[in-house]
PDB file of C-alpha atoms in Angstrom:
ATOM      1  CA  MET A   1      25.149  20.688   9.504  1.00 69.00           C
ATOM      2  CA  ILE A   2      24.086  17.044   9.849  1.00 76.00           C
ATOM      3  CA  GLN A   3      20.453  17.950   9.150  1.00 81.00           C
ATOM      4  CA  ASP A   4      21.532  19.765   5.959  1.00 94.00           C
ATOM      5  CA  LYS A   5      23.412  16.645   4.826  1.00 96.00           C
ATOM      6  CA  ASP A   6      20.432  14.471   5.732  1.00 97.00           C
ATOM      7  CA  THR A   7      18.099  16.679   3.711  1.00 98.00           C
ATOM      8  CA  HIS A   8      20.474  16.700   0.730  1.00 98.00           C
ATOM      9  CA  PHE A   9      20.884  12.932   0.645  1.00 98.00           C
ATOM     10  CA  MET A  10      17.172  12.306   1.258  1.00 98.00           C
ATOM     11  CA  HIS A  11      16.448  14.438  -1.820  1.00 98.00           C
ATOM     12  CA  GLU A  12      18.693  12.012  -3.712  1.00 98.00           C
ATOM     13  CA  ALA A  13      16.733   9.062  -2.312  1.00 98.00           C
ATOM     14  CA  LEU A  14      13.525  10.773  -3.441  1.00 98.00           C
ATOM     15  CA  LYS A  15      14.957  10.954  -6.978  1.00 98.00           C
ATOM     16  CA  GLU A  16      15.287   7.176  -6.839  1.00 98.00           C
ATOM     17  CA  ALA A  17      11.718   6.849  -5.527  1.00 98.00           C
ATOM     18  CA  LYS A  18      10.515   8.895  -8.498  1.00 98.00           C
ATOM     19  CA  LYS A  19      12.245   6.428 -10.834  1.00 98.00           C
ATOM     20  CA  ALA A  20      10.242   3.649  -9.189  1.00 98.00           C
ATOM     21  CA  PHE A  21       7.056   5.721  -9.528  1.00 97.00           C
ATOM     22  CA  GLU A  22       7.661   6.173 -13.274  1.00 97.00           C
ATOM     23  CA  ALA A  23       8.152   2.413 -13.630  1.00 97.00           C
ATOM     24  CA  ASP A  24       4.845   1.680 -11.823  1.00 95.00           C
ATOM     25  CA  GLU A  25       6.727   0.362  -8.787  1.00 97.00           C
ATOM     26  CA  VAL A  26       5.862   1.430  -5.245  1.00 97.00           C
ATOM     27  CA  PRO A  27       7.925   4.630  -5.020  1.00 98.00           C
ATOM     28  CA  VAL A  28      10.648   3.805  -2.537  1.00 98.00           C
ATOM     29  CA  GLY A  29      14.189   4.992  -3.104  1.00 98.00           C
ATOM     30  CA  ALA A  30      17.479   4.645  -1.269  1.00 98.00           C
ATOM     31  CA  VAL A  31      21.033   5.912  -1.411  1.00 98.00           C
ATOM     32  CA  LEU A  32      24.063   4.650   0.478  1.00 98.00           C
ATOM     33  CA  VAL A  33      26.598   7.257   1.574  1.00 98.00           C
ATOM     34  CA  HIS A  34      30.241   6.666   2.516  1.00 98.00           C
ATOM     35  CA  LYS A  35      32.562   9.558   3.422  1.00 97.00           C
ATOM     36  CA  ASP A  36      29.921  12.097   2.323  1.00 97.00           C
ATOM     37  CA  LYS A  37      29.614  10.571  -1.165  1.00 98.00           C
ATOM     38  CA  ILE A  38      26.849   8.461  -2.641  1.00 98.00           C
ATOM     39  CA  ILE A  39      28.326   5.063  -3.472  1.00 98.00           C
ATOM     40  CA  ALA A  40      25.090   3.243  -4.354  1.00 98.00           C
ATOM     41  CA  ARG A  41      21.522   3.988  -5.377  1.00 98.00           C
ATOM     42  CA  GLY A  42      18.429   1.842  -5.511  1.00 98.00           C
ATOM     43  CA  HIS A  43      14.700   1.960  -6.073  1.00 98.00           C
ATOM     44  CA  ASN A  44      12.014  -0.675  -5.838  1.00 98.00           C
ATOM     45  CA  GLN A  45      12.128  -3.180  -8.692  1.00 98.00           C
ATOM     46  CA  ILE A  46       9.776  -5.828  -7.342  1.00 97.00           C
ATOM     47  CA  GLU A  47       7.461  -5.837 -10.364  1.00 97.00           C
ATOM     48  CA  LEU A  48      10.278  -5.580 -12.916  1.00 97.00           C
ATOM     49  CA  LEU A  49      12.266  -8.445 -11.426  1.00 97.00           C
ATOM     50  CA  GLN A  50       9.238 -10.363 -10.067  1.00 97.00           C
ATOM     51  CA  ASP A  51      11.192 -10.628  -6.834  1.00 98.00           C
ATOM     52  CA  ALA A  52       9.671  -9.764  -3.457  1.00 97.00           C
ATOM     53  CA  THR A  53      13.161  -9.025  -2.120  1.00 97.00           C
ATOM     54  CA  ALA A  54      13.940  -6.349  -4.740  1.00 98.00           C
ATOM     55  CA  HIS A  55      13.336  -3.509  -2.287  1.00 98.00           C
ATOM     56  CA  ALA A  56      15.211  -0.240  -2.793  1.00 98.00           C
ATOM     57  CA  GLU A  57      17.200  -0.782   0.391  1.00 98.00           C
ATOM     58  CA  MET A  58      18.237  -4.344  -0.477  1.00 98.00           C
ATOM     59  CA  LEU A  59      19.389  -3.367  -3.973  1.00 98.00           C
ATOM     60  CA  CYS A  60      21.263  -0.382  -2.576  1.00 98.00           C
ATOM     61  CA  LEU A  61      23.032  -2.432   0.111  1.00 98.00           C
ATOM     62  CA  THR A  62      24.082  -5.033  -2.475  1.00 98.00           C
ATOM     63  CA  ALA A  63      25.414  -2.353  -4.818  1.00 98.00           C
ATOM     64  CA  GLY A  64      27.271  -0.674  -1.953  1.00 98.00           C
ATOM     65  CA  ALA A  65      28.932  -3.928  -0.934  1.00 98.00           C
ATOM     66  CA  SER A  66      30.103  -4.343  -4.513  1.00 98.00           C
ATOM     67  CA  VAL A  67      31.569  -0.810  -4.607  1.00 98.00           C
ATOM     68  CA  LEU A  68      33.381  -1.232  -1.279  1.00 98.00           C
ATOM     69  CA  GLU A  69      34.266  -4.847  -2.099  1.00 98.00           C
ATOM     70  CA  ASN A  70      33.122  -5.758   1.396  1.00 98.00           C
ATOM     71  CA  TRP A  71      29.796  -6.961   2.767  1.00 98.00           C
ATOM     72  CA  ARG A  72      30.525  -5.021   5.951  1.00 97.00           C
ATOM     73  CA  LEU A  73      29.236  -1.538   5.236  1.00 98.00           C
ATOM     74  CA  ALA A  74      30.794   0.085   8.290  1.00 94.00           C
ATOM     75  CA  ASP A  75      30.920   3.881   8.228  1.00 96.00           C
ATOM     76  CA  THR A  76      28.003   4.132   5.799  1.00 98.00           C
ATOM     77  CA  THR A  77      24.634   5.818   6.094  1.00 98.00           C
ATOM     78  CA  LEU A  78      21.579   4.490   4.289  1.00 98.00           C
ATOM     79  CA  TYR A  79      18.908   7.014   3.345  1.00 98.00           C
ATOM     80  CA  CYS A  80      15.510   5.594   2.382  1.00 98.00           C
ATOM     81  CA  THR A  81      12.199   7.236   1.661  1.00 98.00           C
ATOM     82  CA  LEU A  82      10.116   4.726   3.610  1.00 97.00           C
ATOM     83  CA  GLU A  83      10.556   3.111   7.007  1.00 97.00           C
ATOM     84  CA  PRO A  84      12.284  -0.219   6.345  1.00 97.00           C
ATOM     85  CA  CYS A  85      10.469  -3.543   6.562  1.00 97.00           C
ATOM     86  CA  CYS A  86      11.716  -6.501   8.647  1.00 96.00           C
ATOM     87  CA  MET A  87      13.703  -7.956   5.756  1.00 97.00           C
ATOM     88  CA  CYS A  88      15.493  -4.697   5.047  1.00 97.00           C
ATOM     89  CA  ALA A  89      16.061  -3.983   8.750  1.00 96.00           C
ATOM     90  CA  GLY A  90      17.681  -7.400   9.117  1.00 94.00           C
ATOM     91  CA  ALA A  91      19.895  -6.763   6.099  1.00 97.00           C
ATOM     92  CA  MET A  92      20.929  -3.423   7.574  1.00 97.00           C
ATOM     93  CA  LEU A  93      21.942  -5.055  10.832  1.00 95.00           C
ATOM     94  CA  SER A  94      23.748  -7.870   9.020  1.00 95.00           C
ATOM     95  CA  SER A  95      25.624  -5.482   6.738  1.00 97.00           C
ATOM     96  CA  ARG A  96      26.559  -3.345   9.748  1.00 96.00           C
ATOM     97  CA  ILE A  97      25.653   0.063   8.399  1.00 98.00           C
ATOM     98  CA  ARG A  98      26.472   2.796  10.897  1.00 97.00           C
ATOM     99  CA  ARG A  99      23.381   4.929  10.392  1.00 98.00           C
ATOM    100  CA  LEU A 100      19.879   4.780   8.918  1.00 98.00           C
ATOM    101  CA  VAL A 101      17.850   7.832   7.902  1.00 98.00           C
ATOM    102  CA  TRP A 102      14.278   7.309   6.701  1.00 98.00           C
ATOM    103  CA  ALA A 103      11.416   9.590   5.666  1.00 98.00           C
ATOM    104  CA  ALA A 104       7.808   8.298   5.874  1.00 97.00           C
ATOM    105  CA  SER A 105       6.316   5.722   8.252  1.00 95.00           C
ATOM    106  CA  ASP A 106       4.850   2.440   7.050  1.00 94.00           C
ATOM    107  CA  LEU A 107       2.196   1.059   9.431  1.00 87.00           C
ATOM    108  CA  ARG A 108       1.759  -1.967   7.195  1.00 91.00           C
ATOM    109  CA  LEU A 109       5.336  -3.292   7.294  1.00 93.00           C
ATOM    110  CA  GLY A 110       7.489  -0.725   9.122  1.00 91.00           C
ATOM    111  CA  ALA A 111      10.124  -2.330  11.330  1.00 90.00           C
ATOM    112  CA  ASN A 112      11.207   0.787  13.235  1.00 91.00           C
ATOM    113  CA  GLY A 113       8.143   1.173  15.404  1.00 84.00           C
ATOM    114  CA  SER A 114       5.207   1.714  13.070  1.00 87.00           C
ATOM    115  CA  TRP A 115       4.282  -1.975  12.950  1.00 90.00           C
ATOM    116  CA  ILE A 116       7.091  -3.624  14.892  1.00 87.00           C
ATOM    117  CA  ASN A 117      10.449  -2.372  16.127  1.00 91.00           C
ATOM    118  CA  LEU A 118      13.371  -4.640  15.359  1.00 88.00           C
ATOM    119  CA  PHE A 119      15.838  -1.956  16.361  1.00 88.00           C
ATOM    120  CA  GLU A 120      14.583  -1.517  19.945  1.00 88.00           C
ATOM    121  CA  HIS A 121      16.239  -4.713  21.164  1.00 82.00           C
ATOM    122  CA  LYS A 122      19.967  -4.602  21.759  1.00 83.00           C
ATOM    123  CA  HIS A 123      21.628  -6.542  18.966  1.00 79.00           C
ATOM    124  CA  PRO A 124      24.464  -8.822  20.164  1.00 81.00           C
ATOM    125  CA  MET A 125      26.959  -7.516  17.587  1.00 81.00           C
ATOM    126  CA  HIS A 126      25.824  -4.215  16.134  1.00 84.00           C
ATOM    127  CA  SER A 127      23.636  -1.171  16.666  1.00 90.00           C
ATOM    128  CA  ILE A 128      22.480   1.408  14.146  1.00 95.00           C
ATOM    129  CA  GLU A 129      21.984   5.107  14.783  1.00 96.00           C
ATOM    130  CA  ILE A 130      18.555   6.042  13.399  1.00 96.00           C
ATOM    131  CA  THR A 131      17.012   9.343  12.322  1.00 97.00           C
ATOM    132  CA  SER A 132      13.453   9.393  11.005  1.00 97.00           C
ATOM    133  CA  GLY A 133      11.070  11.912   9.476  1.00 96.00           C
ATOM    134  CA  ILE A 134      13.538  13.663   7.135  1.00 97.00           C
ATOM    135  CA  LEU A 135      11.427  14.945   4.191  1.00 98.00           C
ATOM    136  CA  GLN A 136       8.534  12.868   5.510  1.00 97.00           C
ATOM    137  CA  GLU A 137       5.851  14.947   3.797  1.00 97.00           C
ATOM    138  CA  GLU A 138       7.491  14.759   0.370  1.00 98.00           C
ATOM    139  CA  ALA A 139       7.909  10.991   0.608  1.00 98.00           C
ATOM    140  CA  ALA A 140       4.349  10.477   1.882  1.00 96.00           C
ATOM    141  CA  ALA A 141       2.935  12.717  -0.862  1.00 97.00           C
ATOM    142  CA  LEU A 142       4.711  10.666  -3.521  1.00 97.00           C
ATOM    143  CA  MET A 143       3.232   7.471  -2.055  1.00 95.00           C
ATOM    144  CA  ARG A 144      -0.273   8.981  -1.979  1.00 95.00           C
ATOM    145  CA  GLU A 145       0.052  10.115  -5.579  1.00 96.00           C
ATOM    146  CA  PHE A 146       1.273   6.673  -6.643  1.00 96.00           C
ATOM    147  CA  PHE A 147      -1.593   4.770  -5.036  1.00 92.00           C
ATOM    148  CA  GLN A 148      -4.150   7.237  -6.381  1.00 93.00           C
ATOM    149  CA  LYS A 149      -2.659   6.683  -9.852  1.00 92.00           C
ATOM    150  CA  MET A 150      -2.800   2.905  -9.402  1.00 89.00           C
ATOM    151  CA  ARG A 151      -6.421   3.013  -8.218  1.00 89.00           C
ATOM    152  CA  LYS A 152      -7.401   4.995 -11.307  1.00 89.00           C
ATOM    153  CA  LYS A 153      -5.393   2.726 -13.583  1.00 85.00           C
ATOM    154  CA  ASN A 154      -6.703  -0.514 -12.092  1.00 84.00           C
ATOM    155  CA  GLY A 155     -10.169   0.693 -11.204  1.00 79.00           C
ATOM    156  CA  ALA A 156      -9.741  -0.978  -7.816  1.00 62.00           C
ATOM    157  CA  LYS A 157      -9.807   0.402  -4.324  1.00 57.00           C
ATOM    158  CA  THR A 158      -6.533   0.390  -2.464  1.00 53.00           C
ATOM    159  CA  ASP A 159      -6.492   0.897   1.293  1.00 54.00           C
ATOM    160  CA  LEU A 160      -3.979   3.694   1.903  1.00 52.00           C
ATOM    161  CA  SER A 161      -4.584   3.879   5.641  1.00 48.00           C
ATOM    162  CA  ALA A 162      -2.037   1.154   6.314  1.00 47.00           C
ATOM    163  CA  LEU A 163       0.755   3.259   4.868  1.00 50.00           C
ATOM    164  CA  GLY A 164       1.526   5.296   7.980  1.00 48.00           C
ATOM    165  CA  ALA A 165       2.010   8.913   7.044  1.00 48.00           C
ATOM    166  CA  ILE A 166      -0.290   8.469   4.074  1.00 46.00           C
ATOM    167  CA  ASP A 167      -3.873   9.616   4.478  1.00 41.00           C
TER     168      ASP A 167
END
């Protein structure tokens, strides 16, 4: 039952990642779920906003706080298509989400064990239940396709090996 919900909501996060892809942003998407309903959506908007903090997860957490009218996002689950970076992991701890579900690994910046693991140390105030690898192949395939598209468009070589599940 939980895995079915995880798969359903990760498909929704992948829809957000596809929006980023179409906008020539690194295709990362996120949805925030409260009481089995999506209350916020986000996708990378770094290039659009010229803001290094405009990650899908950050935008989604901010939107969720607005919906709940509370920065404490207790009893929420964040679904994201890529392992969160240190910034996003810190925001997740600070916003006190209950659960994190992510798809593909990111060896370059992943903060749940691929590069570093910020969640392995006991946090003094909060802990997050984590599930990884849900729809990993779909998320990784979208990333591969994006960087292949960018290499063709820019005529430059991009090293994909640092992106974890991406060949």
